[in-house]
């Protein structure tokens, strides 16, 4: 049992610096109320503001939200359109607030499949909030973990082709430096709402040693109390990274 498990809470109590969330369950939330998925997406967006504030208060440096996967284009066109409209209005409405809070916004994903108008709104929101020192909000939109790794591999291939580096120099570090989020603290805690227990092509590389937390709660019902439950569960985890915890099994070895 770890030191934490024995109830001895020293100064080393684990606090997440980076939390990522797969915001899932909007459709089921709406269906249970006899509403269309759109109503669920609208309600889901409303949860974000309080969570940003809560993360700031709890010293979480980065909050990464999975908003739209590269596979979500397969949804019915009307639903995709609504999601794009919601994303656009969210950026328009919330960027100023984030700037005031000192929260830097970053959008990760492909971008080129978004309308020029949405691409502009993303660029403007990022420019407005740039340099915020109280935390970072990352929105993953048209993001796929496999795409992310492929684009890192493509960058390395280009460097080899141009003679900047050798094939032998390609290793985990080289790739890790080229996937998205590389300049931010590692994802400590990855939460998924709605009871699904899969990664759905989210941060495949970056989640190598993230702690996972699954909750049955549907995203539009996910509030600050749920966030605190997830953080409390995280504090109980014994992160070993393949090694042994201090008071682990050495004595029996
Ligand atoms: C998550 O909610 C939001 C997006 C994927 C954009 P869903 O729309 O996937 O909700 P369920 O899974 O159908 O309940
Ligand atoms: C993952 O949810 C993507 C987002 C939450 C943005 P999905 O609802 O698209 O995932 P699957 O289809 O259940 O795996
Ligand atoms: Mg879903």
PDB file of N, CA and C in Angstrom, residues 38 41-46 48-49 80-98 105 107 115 117-122 124-125 128 139:
ATOM      1  N   UNK A  38     -29.174  18.294 -30.387  1.00  0.00           N
ATOM      2  CA  UNK A  38     -28.765  19.710 -30.328  1.00  0.00           C
ATOM      3  C   UNK A  38     -28.961  20.299 -28.943  1.00  0.00           C
ATOM      4  N   UNK A  41     -26.167  19.237 -26.778  1.00  0.00           N
ATOM      5  CA  UNK A  41     -24.915  19.951 -27.055  1.00  0.00           C
ATOM      6  C   UNK A  41     -24.959  21.358 -26.459  1.00  0.00           C
ATOM      7  N   UNK A  42     -26.116  22.012 -26.588  1.00  0.00           N
ATOM      8  CA  UNK A  42     -26.242  23.370 -26.028  1.00  0.00           C
ATOM      9  C   UNK A  42     -26.061  23.335 -24.514  1.00  0.00           C
ATOM     10  N   UNK A  43     -26.704  22.376 -23.876  1.00  0.00           N
ATOM     11  CA  UNK A  43     -26.583  22.256 -22.411  1.00  0.00           C
ATOM     12  C   UNK A  43     -25.143  21.914 -22.027  1.00  0.00           C
ATOM     13  N   UNK A  44     -24.501  21.098 -22.850  1.00  0.00           N
ATOM     14  CA  UNK A  44     -23.120  20.686 -22.561  1.00  0.00           C
ATOM     15  C   UNK A  44     -22.158  21.854 -22.561  1.00  0.00           C
ATOM     16  N   UNK A  45     -22.312  22.746 -23.525  1.00  0.00           N
ATOM     17  CA  UNK A  45     -21.421  23.912 -23.617  1.00  0.00           C
ATOM     18  C   UNK A  45     -21.509  24.746 -22.340  1.00  0.00           C
ATOM     19  N   UNK A  46     -22.694  24.798 -21.756  1.00  0.00           N
ATOM     20  CA  UNK A  46     -22.903  25.625 -20.565  1.00  0.00           C
ATOM     21  C   UNK A  46     -22.096  25.159 -19.352  1.00  0.00           C
ATOM     22  N   UNK A  48     -18.957  24.393 -19.332  1.00  0.00           N
ATOM     23  CA  UNK A  48     -17.518  24.652 -19.463  1.00  0.00           C
ATOM     24  C   UNK A  48     -17.029  25.826 -18.607  1.00  0.00           C
ATOM     25  N   UNK A  49     -17.824  26.887 -18.569  1.00  0.00           N
ATOM     26  CA  UNK A  49     -17.379  28.114 -17.899  1.00  0.00           C
ATOM     27  C   UNK A  49     -16.993  27.854 -16.433  1.00  0.00           C
ATOM     28  N   UNK A  80     -23.784  18.256 -37.242  1.00  0.00           N
ATOM     29  CA  UNK A  80     -22.444  18.831 -37.440  1.00  0.00           C
ATOM     30  C   UNK A  80     -22.551  20.354 -37.540  1.00  0.00           C
ATOM     31  N   UNK A  81     -23.544  20.810 -38.310  1.00  0.00           N
ATOM     32  CA  UNK A  81     -23.728  22.250 -38.502  1.00  0.00           C
ATOM     33  C   UNK A  81     -23.990  22.943 -37.162  1.00  0.00           C
ATOM     34  N   UNK A  82     -24.847  22.321 -36.369  1.00  0.00           N
ATOM     35  CA  UNK A  82     -25.163  22.896 -35.051  1.00  0.00           C
ATOM     36  C   UNK A  82     -23.910  22.946 -34.176  1.00  0.00           C
ATOM     37  N   UNK A  83     -23.109  21.887 -34.219  1.00  0.00           N
ATOM     38  CA  UNK A  83     -21.886  21.867 -33.408  1.00  0.00           C
ATOM     39  C   UNK A  83     -20.927  22.973 -33.834  1.00  0.00           C
ATOM     40  N   UNK A  84     -20.834  23.197 -35.144  1.00  0.00           N
ATOM     41  CA  UNK A  84     -19.955  24.265 -35.653  1.00  0.00           C
ATOM     42  C   UNK A  84     -20.476  25.635 -35.212  1.00  0.00           C
ATOM     43  N   UNK A  85     -21.785  25.813 -35.289  1.00  0.00           N
ATOM     44  CA  UNK A  85     -22.385  27.083 -34.866  1.00  0.00           C
ATOM     45  C   UNK A  85     -22.131  27.322 -33.378  1.00  0.00           C
ATOM     46  N   UNK A  86     -22.296  26.262 -32.586  1.00  0.00           N
ATOM     47  CA  UNK A  86     -22.076  26.392 -31.136  1.00  0.00           C
ATOM     48  C   UNK A  86     -20.623  26.741 -30.827  1.00  0.00           C
ATOM     49  N   UNK A  87     -19.711  26.107 -31.564  1.00  0.00           N
ATOM     50  CA  UNK A  87     -18.280  26.366 -31.361  1.00  0.00           C
ATOM     51  C   UNK A  87     -17.985  27.834 -31.675  1.00  0.00           C
ATOM     52  N   UNK A  88     -18.526  28.290 -32.790  1.00  0.00           N
ATOM     53  CA  UNK A  88     -18.310  29.679 -33.208  1.00  0.00           C
ATOM     54  C   UNK A  88     -18.856  30.652 -32.169  1.00  0.00           C
ATOM     55  N   UNK A  89     -20.071  30.434 -31.722  1.00  0.00           N
ATOM     56  CA  UNK A  89     -20.656  31.386 -30.771  1.00  0.00           C
ATOM     57  C   UNK A  89     -19.955  31.292 -29.420  1.00  0.00           C
ATOM     58  N   UNK A  90     -19.493  30.096 -29.070  1.00  0.00           N
ATOM     59  CA  UNK A  90     -18.744  29.954 -27.813  1.00  0.00           C
ATOM     60  C   UNK A  90     -17.480  30.817 -27.853  1.00  0.00           C
ATOM     61  N   UNK A  91     -16.750  30.727 -28.971  1.00  0.00           N
ATOM     62  CA  UNK A  91     -15.510  31.504 -29.097  1.00  0.00           C
ATOM     63  C   UNK A  91     -15.803  33.001 -29.029  1.00  0.00           C
ATOM     64  N   UNK A  92     -16.827  33.403 -29.765  1.00  0.00           N
ATOM     65  CA  UNK A  92     -17.202  34.828 -29.801  1.00  0.00           C
ATOM     66  C   UNK A  92     -17.567  35.345 -28.418  1.00  0.00           C
ATOM     67  N   UNK A  93     -18.291  34.520 -27.677  1.00  0.00           N
ATOM     68  CA  UNK A  93     -18.832  34.935 -26.380  1.00  0.00           C
ATOM     69  C   UNK A  93     -17.788  34.831 -25.264  1.00  0.00           C
ATOM     70  N   UNK A  94     -17.005  33.776 -25.287  1.00  0.00           N
ATOM     71  CA  UNK A  94     -16.177  33.468 -24.115  1.00  0.00           C
ATOM     72  C   UNK A  94     -14.732  33.961 -24.191  1.00  0.00           C
ATOM     73  N   UNK A  95     -14.250  34.298 -25.385  1.00  0.00           N
ATOM     74  CA  UNK A  95     -12.833  34.689 -25.503  1.00  0.00           C
ATOM     75  C   UNK A  95     -12.524  35.910 -24.639  1.00  0.00           C
ATOM     76  N   UNK A  96     -13.425  36.876 -24.659  1.00  0.00           N
ATOM     77  CA  UNK A  96     -13.215  38.096 -23.878  1.00  0.00           C
ATOM     78  C   UNK A  96     -13.135  37.768 -22.376  1.00  0.00           C
ATOM     79  N   UNK A  97     -14.051  36.884 -21.935  1.00  0.00           N
ATOM     80  CA  UNK A  97     -14.052  36.480 -20.525  1.00  0.00           C
ATOM     81  C   UNK A  97     -12.728  35.788 -20.152  1.00  0.00           C
ATOM     82  N   UNK A  98     -12.267  34.917 -21.063  1.00  0.00           N
ATOM     83  CA  UNK A  98     -10.996  34.216 -20.802  1.00  0.00           C
ATOM     84  C   UNK A  98      -9.846  35.209 -20.712  1.00  0.00           C
ATOM     85  N   UNK A 105      -6.292  30.559 -24.506  1.00  0.00           N
ATOM     86  CA  UNK A 105      -7.042  29.551 -25.259  1.00  0.00           C
ATOM     87  C   UNK A 105      -6.190  29.018 -26.403  1.00  0.00           C
ATOM     88  N   UNK A 107      -6.551  26.035 -29.604  1.00  0.00           N
ATOM     89  CA  UNK A 107      -7.375  25.035 -30.292  1.00  0.00           C
ATOM     90  C   UNK A 107      -6.438  24.073 -31.003  1.00  0.00           C
ATOM     91  N   UNK A 115     -15.030  26.073 -41.699  1.00  0.00           N
ATOM     92  CA  UNK A 115     -15.315  27.184 -42.604  1.00  0.00           C
ATOM     93  C   UNK A 115     -14.304  28.301 -42.340  1.00  0.00           C
ATOM     94  N   UNK A 117     -14.879  31.302 -41.831  1.00  0.00           N
ATOM     95  CA  UNK A 117     -15.408  32.145 -40.754  1.00  0.00           C
ATOM     96  C   UNK A 117     -15.043  31.558 -39.384  1.00  0.00           C
ATOM     97  N   UNK A 118     -15.182  30.250 -39.247  1.00  0.00           N
ATOM     98  CA  UNK A 118     -14.833  29.602 -37.980  1.00  0.00           C
ATOM     99  C   UNK A 118     -13.314  29.640 -37.757  1.00  0.00           C
ATOM    100  N   UNK A 119     -12.568  29.433 -38.828  1.00  0.00           N
ATOM    101  CA  UNK A 119     -11.097  29.506 -38.706  1.00  0.00           C
ATOM    102  C   UNK A 119     -10.661  30.889 -38.217  1.00  0.00           C
ATOM    103  N   UNK A 120     -11.358  31.918 -38.726  1.00  0.00           N
ATOM    104  CA  UNK A 120     -11.033  33.290 -38.296  1.00  0.00           C
ATOM    105  C   UNK A 120     -11.357  33.486 -36.820  1.00  0.00           C
ATOM    106  N   UNK A 121     -12.522  32.985 -36.404  1.00  0.00           N
ATOM    107  CA  UNK A 121     -12.930  33.144 -34.997  1.00  0.00           C
ATOM    108  C   UNK A 121     -11.943  32.441 -34.063  1.00  0.00           C
ATOM    109  N   UNK A 122     -11.438  31.288 -34.493  1.00  0.00           N
ATOM    110  CA  UNK A 122     -10.457  30.559 -33.684  1.00  0.00           C
ATOM    111  C   UNK A 122      -9.178  31.396 -33.548  1.00  0.00           C
ATOM    112  N   UNK A 124      -8.783  34.569 -33.929  1.00  0.00           N
ATOM    113  CA  UNK A 124      -9.009  35.799 -33.158  1.00  0.00           C
ATOM    114  C   UNK A 124      -9.067  35.511 -31.661  1.00  0.00           C
ATOM    115  N   UNK A 125      -9.746  34.428 -31.290  1.00  0.00           N
ATOM    116  CA  UNK A 125      -9.852  34.069 -29.859  1.00  0.00           C
ATOM    117  C   UNK A 125      -8.474  33.726 -29.298  1.00  0.00           C
ATOM    118  N   UNK A 128      -6.509  36.985 -28.921  1.00  0.00           N
ATOM    119  CA  UNK A 128      -7.018  37.800 -27.814  1.00  0.00           C
ATOM    120  C   UNK A 128      -6.529  37.296 -26.457  1.00  0.00           C
ATOM    121  N   UNK A 139      -8.886  23.403 -26.526  1.00  0.00           N
ATOM    122  CA  UNK A 139     -10.074  22.776 -27.105  1.00  0.00           C
ATOM    123  C   UNK A 139      -9.616  21.916 -28.276  1.00  0.00           C
TER     124      UNK A 139
END
